[in-house]
């Protein structure tokens, strides 16, 4: 459990961690490699590669292999489907979209993808992936019955169920580029119910929001769109610094 141990060690040193999401279909190999190096320098703890719109497995494999050479922090796959399982990454958010209405995204894609996770030697991080709100790609593609933003207790009930099922990670996902991020109140309520590693992402792009989510109990924040839309590394560094120290 190398990556899981690494993340736990990181959490002993920092209050919360920054994960940067690279969508292999948005940035090309060269841009992705540079981005990965830059965000490692400013203190990101892991690079996630994937997303619900990334379906070109060949391109993703090339991007993963390419970035791997330039960085020391782990590459964690963030698959939207079986096509998100590629070689050369360190780990994979082996996720069940627990609030999907389609059993494919709860257990079937997992069964189809598992043999390759083993074959490629990827460390599976057992993750409950919970889609909050509506209207995003993750919500649509994953056929999610989005948990309303103002219903934190429902998210907490899913997180508790995830814990009882043995999952060690919960990912509260507002969706890439979401207009509103998951509320600190929801994070707090889930934190109360769930003992494992709590990831929060979707629509996070400023220091204040990031701090409030970390203060509410998030262990890691995922940021993708902010950089895709031209956000600066120095601003991301401010976010990284703020969440690593705030408590
Ligand atoms: C999406 O949670 C991640 O899956 C990141 O969201 O792209 O909005 O930063 P953003």
PDB file of N, CA and C in Angstrom, residues 156-230:
ATOM      1  N   UNK A 156     -23.629  11.929   4.187  1.00  0.00           N
ATOM      2  CA  UNK A 156     -23.008  11.265   5.349  1.00  0.00           C
ATOM      3  C   UNK A 156     -23.466   9.818   5.463  1.00  0.00           C
ATOM      4  N   UNK A 157     -24.732   9.564   5.141  1.00  0.00           N
ATOM      5  CA  UNK A 157     -25.248   8.191   5.208  1.00  0.00           C
ATOM      6  C   UNK A 157     -24.527   7.304   4.182  1.00  0.00           C
ATOM      7  N   UNK A 158     -24.302   7.845   2.981  1.00  0.00           N
ATOM      8  CA  UNK A 158     -23.546   7.096   1.965  1.00  0.00           C
ATOM      9  C   UNK A 158     -22.100   6.862   2.426  1.00  0.00           C
ATOM     10  N   UNK A 159     -21.511   7.883   3.040  1.00  0.00           N
ATOM     11  CA  UNK A 159     -20.123   7.757   3.493  1.00  0.00           C
ATOM     12  C   UNK A 159     -20.011   6.696   4.587  1.00  0.00           C
ATOM     13  N   UNK A 160     -20.994   6.659   5.452  1.00  0.00           N
ATOM     14  CA  UNK A 160     -20.995   5.657   6.524  1.00  0.00           C
ATOM     15  C   UNK A 160     -21.158   4.258   5.924  1.00  0.00           C
ATOM     16  N   UNK A 161     -22.067   4.150   4.952  1.00  0.00           N
ATOM     17  CA  UNK A 161     -22.252   2.866   4.262  1.00  0.00           C
ATOM     18  C   UNK A 161     -20.942   2.448   3.600  1.00  0.00           C
ATOM     19  N   UNK A 162     -20.248   3.410   2.995  1.00  0.00           N
ATOM     20  CA  UNK A 162     -18.962   3.121   2.343  1.00  0.00           C
ATOM     21  C   UNK A 162     -17.975   2.574   3.359  1.00  0.00           C
ATOM     22  N   UNK A 163     -17.954   3.196   4.524  1.00  0.00           N
ATOM     23  CA  UNK A 163     -17.046   2.730   5.579  1.00  0.00           C
ATOM     24  C   UNK A 163     -17.389   1.314   6.014  1.00  0.00           C
ATOM     25  N   UNK A 164     -18.673   1.041   6.180  1.00  0.00           N
ATOM     26  CA  UNK A 164     -19.113  -0.304   6.582  1.00  0.00           C
ATOM     27  C   UNK A 164     -18.765  -1.327   5.495  1.00  0.00           C
ATOM     28  N   UNK A 165     -18.705  -0.869   4.242  1.00  0.00           N
ATOM     29  CA  UNK A 165     -18.349  -1.769   3.137  1.00  0.00           C
ATOM     30  C   UNK A 165     -16.831  -1.918   2.990  1.00  0.00           C
ATOM     31  N   UNK A 166     -16.085  -1.219   3.827  1.00  0.00           N
ATOM     32  CA  UNK A 166     -14.630  -1.375   3.815  1.00  0.00           C
ATOM     33  C   UNK A 166     -13.878  -0.392   2.940  1.00  0.00           C
ATOM     34  N   UNK A 167     -14.577   0.609   2.421  1.00  0.00           N
ATOM     35  CA  UNK A 167     -13.892   1.601   1.576  1.00  0.00           C
ATOM     36  C   UNK A 167     -13.135   2.583   2.471  1.00  0.00           C
ATOM     37  N   UNK A 168     -11.915   2.910   2.061  1.00  0.00           N
ATOM     38  CA  UNK A 168     -11.089   3.785   2.904  1.00  0.00           C
ATOM     39  C   UNK A 168     -11.025   5.224   2.389  1.00  0.00           C
ATOM     40  N   UNK A 169     -11.646   5.462   1.250  1.00  0.00           N
ATOM     41  CA  UNK A 169     -11.661   6.806   0.660  1.00  0.00           C
ATOM     42  C   UNK A 169     -13.102   7.188   0.291  1.00  0.00           C
ATOM     43  N   UNK A 170     -13.436   8.430   0.558  1.00  0.00           N
ATOM     44  CA  UNK A 170     -14.703   8.972   0.056  1.00  0.00           C
ATOM     45  C   UNK A 170     -14.365  10.219  -0.747  1.00  0.00           C
ATOM     46  N   UNK A 171     -14.976  10.327  -1.919  1.00  0.00           N
ATOM     47  CA  UNK A 171     -14.745  11.484  -2.798  1.00  0.00           C
ATOM     48  C   UNK A 171     -16.081  12.193  -2.986  1.00  0.00           C
ATOM     49  N   UNK A 172     -16.193  13.389  -2.412  1.00  0.00           N
ATOM     50  CA  UNK A 172     -17.394  14.208  -2.614  1.00  0.00           C
ATOM     51  C   UNK A 172     -17.168  15.052  -3.862  1.00  0.00           C
ATOM     52  N   UNK A 173     -17.923  14.752  -4.903  1.00  0.00           N
ATOM     53  CA  UNK A 173     -17.675  15.331  -6.231  1.00  0.00           C
ATOM     54  C   UNK A 173     -18.808  16.249  -6.675  1.00  0.00           C
ATOM     55  N   UNK A 174     -18.527  17.539  -6.774  1.00  0.00           N
ATOM     56  CA  UNK A 174     -19.534  18.463  -7.312  1.00  0.00           C
ATOM     57  C   UNK A 174     -19.516  18.436  -8.840  1.00  0.00           C
ATOM     58  N   UNK A 175     -18.470  17.841  -9.433  1.00  0.00           N
ATOM     59  CA  UNK A 175     -18.346  17.761 -10.887  1.00  0.00           C
ATOM     60  C   UNK A 175     -17.345  18.773 -11.391  1.00  0.00           C
ATOM     61  N   UNK A 176     -16.610  18.375 -12.433  1.00  0.00           N
ATOM     62  CA  UNK A 176     -15.580  19.260 -12.969  1.00  0.00           C
ATOM     63  C   UNK A 176     -16.216  20.533 -13.513  1.00  0.00           C
ATOM     64  N   UNK A 177     -15.656  21.665 -13.105  1.00  0.00           N
ATOM     65  CA  UNK A 177     -16.171  22.954 -13.564  1.00  0.00           C
ATOM     66  C   UNK A 177     -17.515  23.326 -12.950  1.00  0.00           C
ATOM     67  N   UNK A 178     -17.897  22.643 -11.868  1.00  0.00           N
ATOM     68  CA  UNK A 178     -19.201  22.901 -11.237  1.00  0.00           C
ATOM     69  C   UNK A 178     -19.329  24.372 -10.845  1.00  0.00           C
ATOM     70  N   UNK A 179     -20.543  24.906 -10.985  1.00  0.00           N
ATOM     71  CA  UNK A 179     -20.778  26.310 -10.623  1.00  0.00           C
ATOM     72  C   UNK A 179     -20.647  26.479  -9.114  1.00  0.00           C
ATOM     73  N   UNK A 180     -21.172  25.498  -8.367  1.00  0.00           N
ATOM     74  CA  UNK A 180     -20.988  25.589  -6.916  1.00  0.00           C
ATOM     75  C   UNK A 180     -20.220  24.380  -6.424  1.00  0.00           C
ATOM     76  N   UNK A 181     -19.340  24.626  -5.473  1.00  0.00           N
ATOM     77  CA  UNK A 181     -18.573  23.537  -4.867  1.00  0.00           C
ATOM     78  C   UNK A 181     -19.417  22.881  -3.774  1.00  0.00           C
ATOM     79  N   UNK A 182     -18.963  21.711  -3.325  1.00  0.00           N
ATOM     80  CA  UNK A 182     -19.601  21.043  -2.192  1.00  0.00           C
ATOM     81  C   UNK A 182     -19.531  22.013  -1.006  1.00  0.00           C
ATOM     82  N   UNK A 183     -20.582  22.069  -0.205  1.00  0.00           N
ATOM     83  CA  UNK A 183     -20.590  23.038   0.900  1.00  0.00           C
ATOM     84  C   UNK A 183     -19.730  22.549   2.065  1.00  0.00           C
ATOM     85  N   UNK A 184     -19.123  23.496   2.804  1.00  0.00           N
ATOM     86  CA  UNK A 184     -18.375  23.111   4.002  1.00  0.00           C
ATOM     87  C   UNK A 184     -19.275  22.357   4.992  1.00  0.00           C
ATOM     88  N   UNK A 185     -20.540  22.714   5.013  1.00  0.00           N
ATOM     89  CA  UNK A 185     -21.455  22.021   5.929  1.00  0.00           C
ATOM     90  C   UNK A 185     -21.560  20.544   5.588  1.00  0.00           C
ATOM     91  N   UNK A 186     -21.629  20.226   4.295  1.00  0.00           N
ATOM     92  CA  UNK A 186     -21.694  18.819   3.889  1.00  0.00           C
ATOM     93  C   UNK A 186     -20.393  18.096   4.260  1.00  0.00           C
ATOM     94  N   UNK A 187     -19.269  18.773   4.026  1.00  0.00           N
ATOM     95  CA  UNK A 187     -17.966  18.164   4.352  1.00  0.00           C
ATOM     96  C   UNK A 187     -17.905  17.860   5.853  1.00  0.00           C
ATOM     97  N   UNK A 188     -18.380  18.809   6.648  1.00  0.00           N
ATOM     98  CA  UNK A 188     -18.361  18.640   8.102  1.00  0.00           C
ATOM     99  C   UNK A 188     -19.220  17.447   8.540  1.00  0.00           C
ATOM    100  N   UNK A 189     -20.398  17.346   7.950  1.00  0.00           N
ATOM    101  CA  UNK A 189     -21.318  16.266   8.308  1.00  0.00           C
ATOM    102  C   UNK A 189     -20.750  14.909   7.887  1.00  0.00           C
ATOM    103  N   UNK A 190     -20.139  14.866   6.706  1.00  0.00           N
ATOM    104  CA  UNK A 190     -19.536  13.609   6.233  1.00  0.00           C
ATOM    105  C   UNK A 190     -18.324  13.261   7.107  1.00  0.00           C
ATOM    106  N   UNK A 191     -17.522  14.276   7.423  1.00  0.00           N
ATOM    107  CA  UNK A 191     -16.332  14.063   8.269  1.00  0.00           C
ATOM    108  C   UNK A 191     -16.703  13.425   9.599  1.00  0.00           C
ATOM    109  N   UNK A 192     -17.844  13.834  10.119  1.00  0.00           N
ATOM    110  CA  UNK A 192     -18.325  13.331  11.395  1.00  0.00           C
ATOM    111  C   UNK A 192     -18.643  11.827  11.308  1.00  0.00           C
ATOM    112  N   UNK A 193     -19.144  11.405  10.142  1.00  0.00           N
ATOM    113  CA  UNK A 193     -19.597  10.017   9.983  1.00  0.00           C
ATOM    114  C   UNK A 193     -18.481   9.086   9.502  1.00  0.00           C
ATOM    115  N   UNK A 194     -17.499   9.633   8.812  1.00  0.00           N
ATOM    116  CA  UNK A 194     -16.537   8.800   8.076  1.00  0.00           C
ATOM    117  C   UNK A 194     -15.114   8.986   8.594  1.00  0.00           C
ATOM    118  N   UNK A 195     -14.465   7.867   8.903  1.00  0.00           N
ATOM    119  CA  UNK A 195     -13.118   7.926   9.483  1.00  0.00           C
ATOM    120  C   UNK A 195     -11.973   7.935   8.487  1.00  0.00           C
ATOM    121  N   UNK A 196     -12.259   7.625   7.237  1.00  0.00           N
ATOM    122  CA  UNK A 196     -11.185   7.448   6.264  1.00  0.00           C
ATOM    123  C   UNK A 196     -10.736   8.749   5.614  1.00  0.00           C
ATOM    124  N   UNK A 197     -10.137   8.595   4.445  1.00  0.00           N
ATOM    125  CA  UNK A 197      -9.535   9.711   3.709  1.00  0.00           C
ATOM    126  C   UNK A 197     -10.629  10.413   2.894  1.00  0.00           C
ATOM    127  N   UNK A 198     -10.833  11.690   3.166  1.00  0.00           N
ATOM    128  CA  UNK A 198     -11.942  12.423   2.543  1.00  0.00           C
ATOM    129  C   UNK A 198     -11.444  13.398   1.467  1.00  0.00           C
ATOM    130  N   UNK A 199     -11.829  13.095   0.230  1.00  0.00           N
ATOM    131  CA  UNK A 199     -11.433  13.918  -0.920  1.00  0.00           C
ATOM    132  C   UNK A 199     -12.630  14.781  -1.334  1.00  0.00           C
ATOM    133  N   UNK A 200     -12.376  16.043  -1.650  1.00  0.00           N
ATOM    134  CA  UNK A 200     -13.449  16.937  -2.095  1.00  0.00           C
ATOM    135  C   UNK A 200     -13.002  17.642  -3.378  1.00  0.00           C
ATOM    136  N   UNK A 201     -13.885  17.691  -4.367  1.00  0.00           N
ATOM    137  CA  UNK A 201     -13.516  18.354  -5.614  1.00  0.00           C
ATOM    138  C   UNK A 201     -14.716  18.889  -6.373  1.00  0.00           C
ATOM    139  N   UNK A 202     -14.392  19.704  -7.375  1.00  0.00           N
ATOM    140  CA  UNK A 202     -15.418  20.279  -8.235  1.00  0.00           C
ATOM    141  C   UNK A 202     -15.652  21.746  -7.944  1.00  0.00           C
ATOM    142  N   UNK A 203     -15.221  22.597  -8.878  1.00  0.00           N
ATOM    143  CA  UNK A 203     -15.521  24.029  -8.768  1.00  0.00           C
ATOM    144  C   UNK A 203     -14.698  24.801  -7.751  1.00  0.00           C
ATOM    145  N   UNK A 204     -13.598  24.222  -7.268  1.00  0.00           N
ATOM    146  CA  UNK A 204     -12.770  24.939  -6.286  1.00  0.00           C
ATOM    147  C   UNK A 204     -11.733  25.779  -7.036  1.00  0.00           C
ATOM    148  N   UNK A 205     -11.714  27.091  -6.777  1.00  0.00           N
ATOM    149  CA  UNK A 205     -10.770  27.945  -7.513  1.00  0.00           C
ATOM    150  C   UNK A 205     -10.255  29.135  -6.724  1.00  0.00           C
ATOM    151  N   UNK A 206     -10.555  29.198  -5.431  1.00  0.00           N
ATOM    152  CA  UNK A 206      -9.999  30.305  -4.652  1.00  0.00           C
ATOM    153  C   UNK A 206      -9.613  29.860  -3.241  1.00  0.00           C
ATOM    154  N   UNK A 207      -8.747  30.660  -2.640  1.00  0.00           N
ATOM    155  CA  UNK A 207      -8.179  30.335  -1.336  1.00  0.00           C
ATOM    156  C   UNK A 207      -9.258  30.196  -0.260  1.00  0.00           C
ATOM    157  N   UNK A 208     -10.201  31.137  -0.276  1.00  0.00           N
ATOM    158  CA  UNK A 208     -11.224  31.158   0.772  1.00  0.00           C
ATOM    159  C   UNK A 208     -12.048  29.871   0.784  1.00  0.00           C
ATOM    160  N   UNK A 209     -12.501  29.462  -0.399  1.00  0.00           N
ATOM    161  CA  UNK A 209     -13.295  28.233  -0.513  1.00  0.00           C
ATOM    162  C   UNK A 209     -12.467  27.036  -0.053  1.00  0.00           C
ATOM    163  N   UNK A 210     -11.231  26.978  -0.564  1.00  0.00           N
ATOM    164  CA  UNK A 210     -10.363  25.849  -0.232  1.00  0.00           C
ATOM    165  C   UNK A 210     -10.171  25.751   1.282  1.00  0.00           C
ATOM    166  N   UNK A 211      -9.910  26.885   1.904  1.00  0.00           N
ATOM    167  CA  UNK A 211      -9.709  26.894   3.359  1.00  0.00           C
ATOM    168  C   UNK A 211     -10.951  26.433   4.102  1.00  0.00           C
ATOM    169  N   UNK A 212     -12.111  26.892   3.639  1.00  0.00           N
ATOM    170  CA  UNK A 212     -13.336  26.536   4.358  1.00  0.00           C
ATOM    171  C   UNK A 212     -13.604  25.030   4.264  1.00  0.00           C
ATOM    172  N   UNK A 213     -13.262  24.417   3.134  1.00  0.00           N
ATOM    173  CA  UNK A 213     -13.479  22.972   2.966  1.00  0.00           C
ATOM    174  C   UNK A 213     -12.512  22.166   3.835  1.00  0.00           C
ATOM    175  N   UNK A 214     -11.303  22.666   3.929  1.00  0.00           N
ATOM    176  CA  UNK A 214     -10.298  21.991   4.753  1.00  0.00           C
ATOM    177  C   UNK A 214     -10.628  22.158   6.244  1.00  0.00           C
ATOM    178  N   UNK A 215     -11.064  23.356   6.607  1.00  0.00           N
ATOM    179  CA  UNK A 215     -11.468  23.567   7.993  1.00  0.00           C
ATOM    180  C   UNK A 215     -12.659  22.687   8.375  1.00  0.00           C
ATOM    181  N   UNK A 216     -13.480  22.360   7.381  1.00  0.00           N
ATOM    182  CA  UNK A 216     -14.639  21.504   7.632  1.00  0.00           C
ATOM    183  C   UNK A 216     -14.249  20.026   7.721  1.00  0.00           C
ATOM    184  N   UNK A 217     -13.012  19.694   7.318  1.00  0.00           N
ATOM    185  CA  UNK A 217     -12.561  18.318   7.501  1.00  0.00           C
ATOM    186  C   UNK A 217     -12.090  17.579   6.261  1.00  0.00           C
ATOM    187  N   UNK A 218     -11.967  18.264   5.128  1.00  0.00           N
ATOM    188  CA  UNK A 218     -11.462  17.580   3.921  1.00  0.00           C
ATOM    189  C   UNK A 218      -9.978  17.235   4.102  1.00  0.00           C
ATOM    190  N   UNK A 219      -9.586  16.040   3.657  1.00  0.00           N
ATOM    191  CA  UNK A 219      -8.170  15.649   3.714  1.00  0.00           C
ATOM    192  C   UNK A 219      -7.432  16.068   2.444  1.00  0.00           C
ATOM    193  N   UNK A 220      -8.138  16.080   1.329  1.00  0.00           N
ATOM    194  CA  UNK A 220      -7.504  16.477   0.069  1.00  0.00           C
ATOM    195  C   UNK A 220      -8.515  17.194  -0.804  1.00  0.00           C
ATOM    196  N   UNK A 221      -8.044  18.210  -1.508  1.00  0.00           N
ATOM    197  CA  UNK A 221      -8.883  18.917  -2.475  1.00  0.00           C
ATOM    198  C   UNK A 221      -8.349  18.632  -3.866  1.00  0.00           C
ATOM    199  N   UNK A 222      -9.269  18.428  -4.808  1.00  0.00           N
ATOM    200  CA  UNK A 222      -8.878  18.202  -6.200  1.00  0.00           C
ATOM    201  C   UNK A 222      -9.180  19.465  -7.005  1.00  0.00           C
ATOM    202  N   UNK A 223      -8.177  19.919  -7.748  1.00  0.00           N
ATOM    203  CA  UNK A 223      -8.361  21.099  -8.592  1.00  0.00           C
ATOM    204  C   UNK A 223      -7.931  20.773 -10.024  1.00  0.00           C
ATOM    205  N   UNK A 224      -8.829  21.044 -10.970  1.00  0.00           N
ATOM    206  CA  UNK A 224      -8.527  20.753 -12.373  1.00  0.00           C
ATOM    207  C   UNK A 224      -8.830  21.937 -13.269  1.00  0.00           C
ATOM    208  N   UNK A 225     -10.117  22.288 -13.335  1.00  0.00           N
ATOM    209  CA  UNK A 225     -10.575  23.325 -14.254  1.00  0.00           C
ATOM    210  C   UNK A 225      -9.848  24.655 -14.077  1.00  0.00           C
ATOM    211  N   UNK A 226      -9.570  25.021 -12.839  1.00  0.00           N
ATOM    212  CA  UNK A 226      -8.884  26.282 -12.559  1.00  0.00           C
ATOM    213  C   UNK A 226      -7.638  26.434 -13.443  1.00  0.00           C
ATOM    214  N   UNK A 227      -6.838  25.365 -13.522  1.00  0.00           N
ATOM    215  CA  UNK A 227      -5.616  25.428 -14.337  1.00  0.00           C
ATOM    216  C   UNK A 227      -5.928  25.316 -15.829  1.00  0.00           C
ATOM    217  N   UNK A 228      -6.913  24.457 -16.157  1.00  0.00           N
ATOM    218  CA  UNK A 228      -7.294  24.313 -17.577  1.00  0.00           C
ATOM    219  C   UNK A 228      -7.757  25.646 -18.151  1.00  0.00           C
ATOM    220  N   UNK A 229      -8.401  26.441 -17.300  1.00  0.00           N
ATOM    221  CA  UNK A 229      -8.929  27.731 -17.758  1.00  0.00           C
ATOM    222  C   UNK A 229      -7.893  28.845 -17.650  1.00  0.00           C
ATOM    223  N   UNK A 230      -6.635  28.473 -17.451  1.00  0.00           N
ATOM    224  CA  UNK A 230      -5.573  29.472 -17.473  1.00  0.00           C
ATOM    225  C   UNK A 230      -5.200  30.062 -16.120  1.00  0.00           C
TER     226      UNK A 230
END
